[in-house]
XYZ file of C-alpha atoms in Angstrom:
545
model
C 14.577 23.594 -12.128
C 11.318 21.790 -11.338
C 11.661 20.090 -7.967
C 8.661 17.799 -8.408
C 9.418 14.088 -8.901
C 8.283 12.441 -12.130
C 5.345 10.643 -10.546
C 3.729 13.961 -9.599
C 3.864 15.439 -13.096
C 3.053 12.419 -15.244
C -0.153 10.758 -16.444
C -0.336 6.987 -15.857
C -2.002 4.683 -18.394
C -3.109 1.255 -17.215
C -2.573 -1.646 -19.604
C -4.304 -4.963 -19.055
C -1.777 -7.052 -21.002
C -4.215 -9.812 -22.000
C -6.251 -7.198 -23.835
C -3.875 -4.631 -25.337
C -2.177 -6.193 -28.380
C -1.772 -9.801 -29.496
C 1.278 -10.372 -31.712
C 1.179 -14.180 -31.906
C -2.392 -14.935 -32.982
C -3.139 -16.662 -29.681
C -6.079 -14.360 -29.016
C -4.325 -13.058 -25.889
C -2.259 -9.881 -25.654
C 1.446 -10.017 -24.850
C 4.473 -7.940 -23.883
C 5.769 -7.523 -27.470
C 2.334 -6.109 -28.252
C 2.831 -3.369 -25.663
C 6.264 -2.646 -27.109
C 4.762 -2.426 -30.597
C 2.299 0.219 -29.432
C 4.785 2.388 -27.527
C 4.682 5.110 -30.168
C 0.906 5.328 -29.748
C 1.303 5.743 -26.000
C 4.083 8.310 -26.174
C 3.508 10.223 -29.398
C -0.131 9.789 -30.374
C -1.614 9.884 -26.887
C 1.086 11.537 -24.784
C 1.129 9.611 -21.503
C 4.287 9.544 -19.408
C 3.963 6.246 -17.543
C 2.328 2.866 -18.020
C 1.104 0.485 -15.356
C 1.094 -3.099 -16.608
C -1.248 -5.521 -14.839
C 0.286 -8.914 -13.896
C 2.212 -10.845 -16.537
C 3.855 -13.386 -14.203
C 3.665 -17.182 -14.519
C 0.236 -18.115 -13.211
C -2.449 -20.789 -13.516
C -4.748 -17.835 -14.283
C -7.342 -18.649 -11.630
C -7.661 -14.853 -11.322
C -5.950 -13.859 -14.573
C -2.476 -13.309 -13.192
C -3.328 -12.074 -9.713
C -2.594 -15.643 -8.592
C 1.183 -15.501 -9.006
C 3.159 -18.750 -9.310
C 6.535 -17.024 -9.791
C 7.161 -13.388 -8.898
C 10.381 -13.120 -10.917
C 9.485 -14.373 -14.386
C 7.093 -13.882 -17.300
C 4.251 -16.226 -18.249
C 5.068 -17.778 -21.665
C 1.665 -16.551 -22.846
C 2.968 -12.993 -22.500
C 6.546 -13.599 -23.670
C 9.884 -13.842 -21.899
C 12.099 -11.849 -19.579
C 13.977 -10.722 -22.681
C 10.682 -9.405 -24.047
C 10.135 -7.501 -20.816
C 13.644 -6.032 -20.965
C 12.997 -4.940 -24.554
C 9.696 -3.351 -23.501
C 11.487 -1.475 -20.732
C 14.215 -0.269 -23.082
C 11.748 0.940 -25.698
C 9.527 2.593 -23.093
C 12.445 4.493 -21.621
C 13.583 5.541 -25.092
C 10.129 7.131 -25.444
C 10.443 8.784 -22.003
C 7.749 6.509 -20.593
C 8.096 5.159 -17.060
C 7.125 1.542 -16.390
C 5.131 0.525 -13.312
C 4.426 -3.141 -12.689
C 1.742 -4.806 -10.600
C 3.045 -6.353 -7.378
C 0.720 -8.794 -5.592
C 1.868 -9.085 -1.949
C -1.280 -10.317 -0.210
C -1.454 -13.774 -1.797
C 0.265 -16.105 -4.216
C -1.043 -18.905 -6.380
C -1.665 -22.245 -4.701
C 0.768 -23.535 -7.349
C 3.624 -21.322 -6.164
C 6.543 -23.473 -4.941
C 6.344 -21.704 -1.588
C 2.779 -22.859 -1.032
C 3.442 -26.358 -2.342
C 6.111 -26.635 0.335
C 3.920 -24.977 2.952
C 1.077 -27.434 2.481
C 3.350 -30.485 2.296
C 3.475 -30.907 6.083
C 2.811 -29.016 9.295
C 6.508 -28.891 10.131
C 7.746 -27.691 6.714
C 10.023 -24.622 7.084
C 7.641 -22.632 4.847
C 4.505 -23.650 6.726
C 4.355 -20.277 8.447
C 4.818 -18.393 5.169
C 1.035 -18.745 4.813
C -1.793 -18.498 7.339
C -2.850 -21.934 8.601
C -5.227 -22.598 11.473
C -7.034 -25.478 13.111
C -10.805 -25.629 13.119
C -12.518 -24.538 16.319
C -13.190 -27.281 18.900
C -16.714 -27.671 17.523
C -15.309 -28.280 14.047
C -16.339 -24.887 12.638
C -14.075 -22.588 10.633
C -11.235 -20.730 12.401
C -13.217 -17.469 12.248
C -16.046 -15.803 10.343
C -13.985 -14.070 7.663
C -15.408 -14.129 4.149
C -13.756 -14.196 0.742
C -14.283 -11.038 -1.300
C -15.167 -13.337 -4.198
C -17.845 -15.240 -2.305
C -17.967 -17.895 0.415
C -15.827 -18.388 3.518
C -12.199 -17.228 3.447
C -10.949 -20.606 4.740
C -10.141 -23.752 2.744
C -9.632 -27.123 4.407
C -6.519 -29.069 3.391
C -7.084 -32.767 3.941
C -3.401 -33.696 3.771
C -2.459 -31.681 6.855
C -5.839 -31.313 8.540
C -5.806 -27.524 8.777
C -7.460 -24.611 7.005
C -5.562 -21.945 5.064
C -6.747 -18.368 4.613
C -7.667 -16.945 1.203
C -9.130 -13.457 1.022
C -10.069 -14.061 -2.598
C -10.444 -17.380 -4.460
C -9.214 -20.598 -2.850
C -6.402 -20.758 -5.416
C -4.965 -17.549 -3.869
C -3.699 -18.424 -0.374
C -2.801 -15.386 1.727
C 0.841 -14.814 2.575
C 1.846 -14.357 6.213
C 3.645 -11.017 6.421
C 4.353 -11.583 10.120
C 6.949 -14.153 9.089
C 10.291 -12.332 8.614
C 11.569 -14.857 6.068
C 8.487 -14.397 3.898
C 8.825 -10.631 4.125
C 12.451 -10.830 3.055
C 11.602 -13.139 0.152
C 8.892 -10.769 -1.069
C 11.194 -7.763 -0.803
C 13.707 -9.739 -2.849
C 11.130 -10.029 -5.627
C 10.867 -6.248 -5.621
C 14.647 -5.950 -5.849
C 14.611 -8.313 -8.834
C 12.456 -5.934 -10.865
C 14.076 -2.750 -9.560
C 17.431 -4.114 -10.641
C 16.010 -4.696 -14.120
C 15.079 -1.023 -14.240
C 11.381 -0.660 -13.488
C 10.260 2.742 -12.257
C 7.605 1.758 -9.782
C 5.056 -0.584 -8.266
C 1.293 -0.649 -8.228
C 0.535 -2.680 -5.117
C -2.504 -4.934 -5.379
C -4.978 -4.825 -2.424
C -2.187 -3.262 -0.401
C -3.995 -2.942 2.935
C -4.965 -6.634 2.968
C -1.465 -7.600 4.103
C -2.256 -6.220 7.576
C -4.366 -8.762 9.454
C -5.296 -9.006 13.107
C -2.657 -11.240 14.755
C -5.382 -12.872 16.853
C -7.586 -13.501 13.765
C -10.647 -12.290 15.644
C -14.097 -12.483 14.073
C -15.236 -9.451 12.107
C -18.248 -7.698 13.639
C -21.450 -7.848 11.634
C -22.950 -4.842 9.885
C -25.557 -3.021 11.955
C -27.574 0.113 11.345
C -24.603 2.066 12.679
C -22.404 0.966 9.775
C -22.871 1.849 6.143
C -21.769 -0.616 3.475
C -19.106 1.184 1.529
C -18.058 0.976 -2.120
C -19.544 -1.606 -4.443
C -21.623 -4.495 -3.217
C -19.986 -7.871 -3.367
C -23.436 -9.432 -3.353
C -22.482 -11.924 -0.668
C -21.973 -12.389 3.058
C -18.807 -10.322 2.621
C -21.028 -7.223 2.646
C -22.582 -8.279 5.922
C -19.370 -7.723 7.870
C -17.419 -4.721 9.089
C -13.927 -5.581 7.832
C -12.166 -4.621 11.009
C -9.791 -7.547 11.447
C -9.211 -9.201 8.052
C -7.340 -6.226 6.570
C -5.932 -2.821 7.421
C -4.207 -3.752 10.684
C -1.836 -0.926 11.775
C 1.168 -3.255 11.564
C 0.953 -2.957 7.772
C 2.382 0.538 8.067
C 5.686 -0.873 9.335
C 5.911 -3.027 6.214
C 5.265 -0.092 3.902
C 7.896 1.989 5.691
C 10.418 -0.794 5.075
C 9.317 -1.004 1.439
C 9.745 2.738 1.068
C 13.273 2.494 2.446
C 14.002 -0.156 -0.175
C 12.574 1.979 -2.987
C 14.452 5.066 -1.803
C 17.744 3.163 -1.951
C 17.492 3.184 -5.763
C 18.223 6.024 -8.145
C 16.605 7.654 -10.003
C 13.338 8.000 -8.062
C 11.250 4.831 -7.746
C 7.595 4.928 -6.877
C 4.807 2.956 -5.167
C 1.065 3.434 -5.375
C -1.292 1.171 -3.462
C -4.743 -0.160 -4.236
C -6.567 0.758 -1.046
C -10.352 0.629 -0.927
C -11.086 2.425 2.341
C -14.030 4.810 2.714
C -12.749 6.542 5.846
C -10.540 9.396 4.642
C -8.355 9.499 7.753
C -7.571 5.794 7.579
C -7.023 5.979 3.816
C -4.650 8.920 4.170
C -2.629 7.104 6.854
C -0.955 5.060 4.099
C 1.056 8.106 3.071
C 2.819 7.653 6.408
C 3.289 10.056 9.280
C 5.957 11.997 7.419
C 5.417 10.814 3.864
C 7.518 7.732 4.536
C 5.163 4.983 3.308
C 3.391 4.860 -0.056
C 3.990 7.735 -2.415
C 0.228 7.621 -3.022
C -2.723 5.400 -2.194
C -5.124 5.164 -5.116
C -8.177 7.367 -4.630
C -11.262 5.594 -6.016
C -13.810 7.944 -4.482
C -14.938 9.564 -7.732
C -15.848 6.173 -9.202
C -18.361 5.673 -6.420
C -19.711 9.231 -6.322
C -22.945 10.223 -8.116
C -22.115 11.951 -11.393
C -23.401 15.325 -10.234
C -21.422 18.541 -10.059
C -22.163 19.172 -6.400
C -21.289 15.615 -5.366
C -17.999 15.603 -7.287
C -17.041 19.034 -5.941
C -17.773 17.863 -2.405
C -15.733 14.695 -2.826
C -12.711 16.633 -4.116
C -13.020 18.978 -1.127
C -13.069 15.986 1.236
C -9.886 14.655 -0.338
C -8.080 17.980 -0.193
C -8.979 18.386 3.500
C -7.821 14.861 4.306
C -4.384 14.933 2.717
C -1.440 15.086 5.126
C 0.903 18.014 4.676
C 2.952 17.544 1.520
C 0.941 14.530 0.325
C 0.142 14.243 -3.363
C -3.375 13.314 -4.550
C -4.323 10.656 -7.090
C -7.432 10.289 -9.217
C -8.916 7.472 -11.232
C -12.240 7.014 -13.028
C -11.836 3.500 -14.419
C -9.799 0.322 -14.166
C -9.952 -3.435 -14.727
C -12.363 -3.933 -11.806
C -14.982 -1.316 -12.716
C -17.704 -0.868 -15.322
C -16.338 1.012 -18.318
C -16.337 4.780 -17.830
C -18.453 5.618 -20.902
C -20.969 2.934 -19.969
C -21.157 3.944 -16.318
C -21.608 7.678 -16.927
C -23.041 7.615 -20.454
C -21.103 8.498 -23.642
C -22.304 12.107 -23.493
C -20.453 12.609 -20.188
C -17.158 11.063 -21.326
C -15.622 14.373 -22.422
C -16.353 16.142 -19.137
C -14.963 13.117 -17.282
C -11.751 13.319 -19.312
C -11.320 17.023 -18.589
C -12.036 16.514 -14.893
C -9.516 13.704 -14.554
C -6.751 15.529 -16.427
C -7.130 18.933 -14.753
C -7.601 18.183 -11.051
C -4.574 18.552 -8.783
C -2.763 15.231 -8.543
C -1.657 12.282 -10.635
C -4.358 10.803 -12.894
C -4.513 7.214 -14.114
C -6.274 6.416 -17.399
C -7.598 2.957 -18.236
C -6.786 1.607 -21.688
C -9.614 2.179 -24.165
C -11.367 4.857 -22.126
C -9.781 7.394 -24.463
C -11.957 5.843 -27.195
C -15.111 5.666 -25.107
C -15.163 1.867 -25.332
C -18.391 0.598 -23.807
C -19.018 -2.321 -21.503
C -19.502 -5.670 -23.228
C -22.297 -7.901 -21.996
C -20.768 -11.320 -21.313
C -23.342 -14.074 -20.897
C -23.236 -15.871 -17.528
C -22.205 -19.146 -19.163
C -19.298 -17.373 -20.898
C -17.942 -15.625 -17.785
C -14.215 -16.129 -17.291
C -13.772 -13.891 -14.257
C -13.879 -16.045 -11.082
C -15.839 -13.330 -9.295
C -18.510 -13.492 -11.975
C -18.609 -17.279 -11.884
C -18.973 -17.335 -8.101
C -21.364 -14.385 -7.820
C -23.578 -13.837 -10.889
C -23.593 -10.181 -11.844
C -20.244 -9.386 -10.236
C -18.086 -10.353 -13.221
C -15.487 -7.936 -14.579
C -15.015 -9.436 -18.061
C -17.087 -6.679 -19.648
C -14.492 -3.986 -18.885
C -11.519 -6.112 -19.975
C -12.312 -6.640 -23.648
C -9.569 -6.178 -26.285
C -8.272 -2.765 -27.258
C -9.735 -1.639 -30.582
C -7.102 -0.321 -32.955
C -8.879 -0.326 -36.309
C -11.889 -1.623 -38.278
C -10.354 -4.986 -39.171
C -11.489 -8.312 -37.692
C -10.822 -8.380 -33.941
C -10.388 -4.613 -34.089
C -6.701 -4.982 -34.905
C -6.069 -6.538 -31.506
C -5.192 -9.951 -32.964
C -4.075 -10.895 -36.485
C -7.150 -11.294 -38.744
C -6.635 -15.058 -39.096
C -6.995 -15.565 -35.336
C -9.992 -17.815 -34.682
C -11.186 -16.172 -31.478
C -9.879 -13.689 -28.933
C -9.952 -14.438 -25.219
C -12.845 -11.983 -24.883
C -14.791 -10.480 -27.778
C -14.307 -6.917 -28.966
C -17.260 -4.609 -28.436
C -20.119 -4.295 -30.897
C -19.214 -0.649 -31.593
C -15.623 -1.329 -32.696
C -16.341 0.141 -36.163
C -16.525 3.597 -34.562
C -14.696 3.271 -31.252
C -11.228 2.416 -32.512
C -7.972 4.332 -32.793
C -7.850 4.454 -36.598
C -11.363 5.879 -36.983
C -11.029 8.404 -34.199
C -7.677 9.690 -35.432
C -9.501 10.611 -38.633
C -12.209 12.506 -36.741
C -11.096 15.899 -35.358
C -14.103 15.940 -33.001
C -13.620 12.434 -31.576
C -13.115 11.541 -27.932
C -9.564 10.421 -28.761
C -8.921 13.856 -30.282
C -10.070 15.411 -27.013
C -7.818 13.172 -24.914
C -4.872 14.022 -27.168
C -5.574 17.742 -26.834
C -5.982 17.493 -23.071
C -2.768 15.530 -22.648
C -0.845 17.875 -24.910
C -2.104 20.858 -22.932
C -1.395 19.243 -19.580
C 2.106 18.160 -20.638
C 2.930 21.752 -21.550
C 1.371 23.341 -18.463
C 3.298 23.393 -15.205
C 0.201 24.934 -13.649
C -1.942 21.894 -14.444
C 0.811 19.490 -13.466
C 1.749 20.939 -10.099
C -0.234 24.124 -9.449
C -2.564 24.760 -6.542
C -6.265 23.951 -6.565
C -9.137 26.055 -5.329
C -12.862 25.896 -6.080
C -14.667 28.717 -7.864
C -18.240 29.958 -7.690
C -20.540 28.107 -10.053
C -24.269 27.540 -10.535
C -26.013 24.276 -9.813
C -25.062 21.616 -12.321
C -21.589 23.110 -12.855
C -18.310 22.390 -11.106
C -15.699 25.099 -11.542
C -12.239 25.496 -10.071
C -8.943 27.277 -10.533
C -5.439 25.898 -10.930
C -2.808 28.476 -10.083
C 0.970 28.796 -10.072
C 3.496 31.597 -9.816
C 3.235 32.230 -13.535
C -0.303 31.444 -14.672
C -3.880 30.936 -13.641
C -6.429 28.628 -15.245
C -10.157 28.180 -14.651
C -11.858 24.900 -15.457
C -15.652 24.883 -15.745
C -17.532 21.610 -16.200
C -21.226 21.418 -17.050
C -22.649 18.137 -15.756
C -26.152 19.081 -16.886
C -28.083 18.360 -20.070
C -28.955 22.064 -20.403
C -26.975 25.222 -21.096
C -25.552 27.024 -18.083
C -24.246 30.545 -17.529
C -21.027 30.243 -15.554
C -19.329 33.196 -13.833
C -15.610 33.650 -14.439
C -13.157 34.737 -11.776
C -11.431 36.959 -14.355
C -11.411 37.636 -18.056
C -9.454 35.263 -20.196
C -9.246 33.117 -23.299
C -10.607 29.653 -23.947
C -7.712 27.220 -24.331
C -9.798 24.089 -24.840
C -13.420 22.954 -24.930
C -14.600 19.364 -24.784
C -16.466 20.212 -27.998
C -13.054 21.070 -29.554
C -14.391 24.198 -31.279
C -13.823 27.231 -29.021
C -10.051 27.622 -28.752
C -9.125 31.316 -28.690
C -12.622 32.588 -27.814
C -12.637 35.537 -25.444
C -14.112 34.992 -22.001
C -15.086 38.150 -20.099
C -17.267 37.792 -17.013
C -19.493 34.833 -17.822
C -19.454 31.942 -20.232
C -22.282 29.914 -21.682
C -21.547 26.212 -21.384
C -23.400 23.867 -23.652
C -24.845 20.608 -22.283
C -22.094 18.309 -20.959
C -19.374 20.755 -21.974
C -16.167 21.508 -20.166
C -13.779 24.391 -20.860
C -10.286 25.405 -19.826
C -9.859 29.183 -19.668
C -6.496 30.906 -19.372
C -7.051 33.875 -17.078
C -5.310 37.149 -16.375
C -3.125 37.128 -13.313
C -5.083 39.220 -10.817
C -5.506 36.637 -8.060
C -8.894 36.828 -6.338
C -9.892 35.305 -2.992
C -11.116 31.733 -3.136
C -14.741 31.132 -2.131
C -15.351 29.271 1.079
C -16.226 25.608 0.760
């Protein structure tokens, strides 16, 4: 019997509920819409788990990441009964359900915060982070909001500032308060008791803040600005004290104990944007007793070159603690669309890479169609990041899912006046209906890759080792006790001759036209082509990295 837990063998599919399927004509997606499309997820596509971005009651200052009630559903998305129905239908299709949990901050309209700001001596005052100004009247410290401007907001009623790592409508929770911690763990129990299978934890490392709230040091030539630019003073600081304090690990160990008290296996994956591999890997815990996985975003921020990708995978593999399981992601609701970022011609190689590396992959809705980024005019920006910092908006990657050629791409009923964001200009071609009719479409490739992965224990849980390959190509083996597979990915715009570690047979090409071809000692890869080759079982030594 396979001893691997479900979260190691599955493929996760992220759904941004506002943009997946509208069943009411409101122009906004909803939970019944996800339920309606469960057959697509399970049978047409073949994913084994869905992660649903926030659907809680919220003023929508940050589209649900400002939570006003952690244990209910926003009427825009439906009801708790609708969620229970979604869960039932998902489980009937053997799909696990992961929900977004937002522990760093609530909405400023959450009853907890309304109480907290009502007076300095309110019992919930310490559930949030309040501080006096410095004696000279300046802000409590130099921390900046990730969405632009200082991270402190003055409250005239009580004469103190409260901390907000993001927009002012998202006050940070104080995880050093034991009552707050208990209340937040109770919200997790609420959803576990309803039957969810796991949590995706929003900005997980932000809950750990320096207890002394010391100033962050400023960037110098000795520090490199990591990940994407926020385009603000946020980038000018080394974020040493406003997140990632070691005390956060105690909280995640307690959360893991809570999750482990439920059967069957429950799961937690954390959004952790940390460039230092050792610090990033610490969130697995010293003995695998914290998060099951931190999300690994490194490939998103790596140049799309074979040598760079190979090197980044090697860095990850070297950094993993013993027994830790990797994760990979190439797109999500915060990043430029995959096909737009890499170019449509690279989308097939990206799909094969993501679905054949060792670890658990997460797909972003619509990437299986190659949906492109939509250009949203500055005056039409809805994302608070984009409104605060021109050019930083994320609306363009959150446009509605495109199901068919009808008005609104089948996302909303045809009579709907407008959708919350427009569909893309290429919806006539990049939609599910059209691509299901095209045996060479990107959706056809994703379906073939998922079908192959779902039937291959070697791809799901086998070992990884790099293989020799020429410049412009990234090649590696996946091996198990029963089979051996070589994956070769041509990142170049020219043909490449790729050496094989053994003779074999082509199982799948991103061009979808070479299945069954014999592969002897070398293989010619066409521009931007990837292949999966089933090899003989004479294991050869792995090349040194």
